[in-house]
């Protein structure tokens, strides 16, 4: 199974939430979690915001990026997706989904979840994914 986890879910994990999701996803050898440079950049930028940093302990962000490096597959986006997505800055996630033939995008972003799916990739909240 090919999976993409959106920045907001990674940040939630950084802040101590979504442990069940990440425990299940990162330990299942049948699940490949994909990232791209755009996603890594977004996670880095958001994790450095003062409103996020005030909830982090020293070293938390470094640990998050070690987890990403250890458990995720890095992919370069080959084609730009076409979509009527409300927030065009999220288009890279749909492009990554097309590139890696993702089965799921897990996100808490209503602009993405409102799509429901994109070219065969189901777009689910963390809770919806865990209920499957």
XYZ file of C-alpha atoms in Angstrom:
132
model
C 0.000 0.000 0.000
C 1.310 3.427 -0.962
C 0.491 6.206 1.455
C 1.095 9.950 1.739
C 0.779 11.724 5.076
C 0.107 15.454 4.874
C 2.145 18.007 6.806
C -0.638 18.750 9.292
C -0.686 15.111 10.405
C 3.123 15.008 10.755
C 2.967 18.187 12.870
C 0.221 16.664 14.984
C 2.528 13.680 15.579
C 5.381 16.057 16.465
C 3.116 17.588 19.113
C 2.342 14.193 20.639
C -0.849 13.233 18.827
C -1.663 10.576 16.195
C 0.485 7.970 17.943
C -1.868 5.126 17.021
C -1.822 6.120 13.352
C 1.948 6.383 13.146
C 2.498 3.216 15.144
C 0.305 1.301 12.712
C 1.598 2.895 9.531
C 5.321 2.980 10.236
C 5.519 -0.572 11.586
C 3.544 -2.245 8.797
C 5.924 -3.627 6.185
C 3.067 -3.645 3.662
C 2.769 0.158 3.820
C 5.147 2.496 2.021
C 4.923 6.101 3.213
C 6.071 8.517 0.508
C 7.474 12.015 0.868
C 8.845 14.554 -1.587
C 11.014 17.647 -1.265
C 7.961 19.924 -1.189
C 6.441 18.002 1.707
C 9.733 17.908 3.616
C 10.105 21.660 3.109
C 6.573 22.318 4.368
C 7.073 20.127 7.455
C 10.328 21.933 8.183
C 8.791 25.415 7.771
C 5.737 24.633 9.899
C 7.767 22.892 12.616
C 9.925 26.014 12.983
C 6.980 28.343 13.633
C 7.060 29.854 17.140
C 3.507 28.658 17.875
C 4.641 25.071 17.175
C 8.062 25.389 18.804
C 6.593 26.443 22.130
C 5.038 22.951 22.435
C 8.174 21.041 21.423
C 10.955 19.755 23.611
C 14.574 20.128 22.589
C 15.339 17.620 19.850
C 11.729 16.795 18.919
C 11.989 18.227 15.398
C 15.271 16.415 14.760
C 13.665 13.148 15.944
C 10.739 13.723 13.587
C 13.054 14.116 10.604
C 15.021 11.012 11.625
C 11.745 9.069 11.646
C 10.891 10.415 8.201
C 14.339 9.479 6.892
C 14.172 5.982 8.394
C 10.617 5.020 7.509
C 9.646 6.971 4.392
C 10.452 6.646 0.735
C 11.582 9.822 -0.992
C 10.124 10.417 -4.449
C 10.593 13.201 -6.947
C 7.368 14.506 -8.450
C 7.342 13.725 -12.158
C 4.140 15.422 -13.314
C 1.978 18.243 -12.004
C -1.552 17.121 -11.192
C -4.576 18.947 -12.515
C -7.375 19.477 -10.008
C -10.048 21.941 -8.920
C -8.575 21.889 -5.413
C -9.519 24.968 -3.375
C -5.961 25.593 -2.171
C -3.473 25.302 -5.048
C -0.505 25.073 -2.643
C -1.684 21.524 -1.859
C -1.462 20.506 -5.499
C 1.977 18.982 -4.889
C 0.358 16.283 -2.713
C -1.921 15.273 -5.559
C 1.075 15.318 -7.891
C 2.996 13.072 -5.509
C -0.022 10.773 -5.302
C -0.051 10.434 -9.082
C 3.719 9.872 -9.197
C 3.768 7.058 -6.613
C 0.296 5.693 -7.420
C -0.767 6.337 -3.826
C -3.686 4.428 -2.421
C -4.339 7.054 0.264
C -3.530 10.568 1.337
C -4.045 11.054 5.071
C -4.799 14.647 5.991
C -6.717 16.883 8.317
C -6.999 19.563 5.616
C -10.626 20.132 4.613
C -9.511 21.457 1.209
C -8.145 17.990 0.477
C -10.702 15.835 2.290
C -13.505 17.646 0.451
C -12.165 16.095 -2.764
C -12.688 12.582 -1.390
C -10.334 11.126 -3.959
C -8.000 12.087 -6.777
C -7.416 9.767 -9.732
C -7.930 6.673 -7.613
C -6.180 7.951 -4.483
C -8.603 8.096 -1.563
C -8.213 11.144 0.669
C -9.020 10.379 4.301
C -8.668 11.915 7.750
C -6.482 10.011 10.215
C -9.585 8.765 12.033
C -11.164 7.498 8.791
C -7.949 5.669 7.875
C -7.750 4.010 11.300
C -11.362 2.797 11.026
C -10.582 0.866 7.852
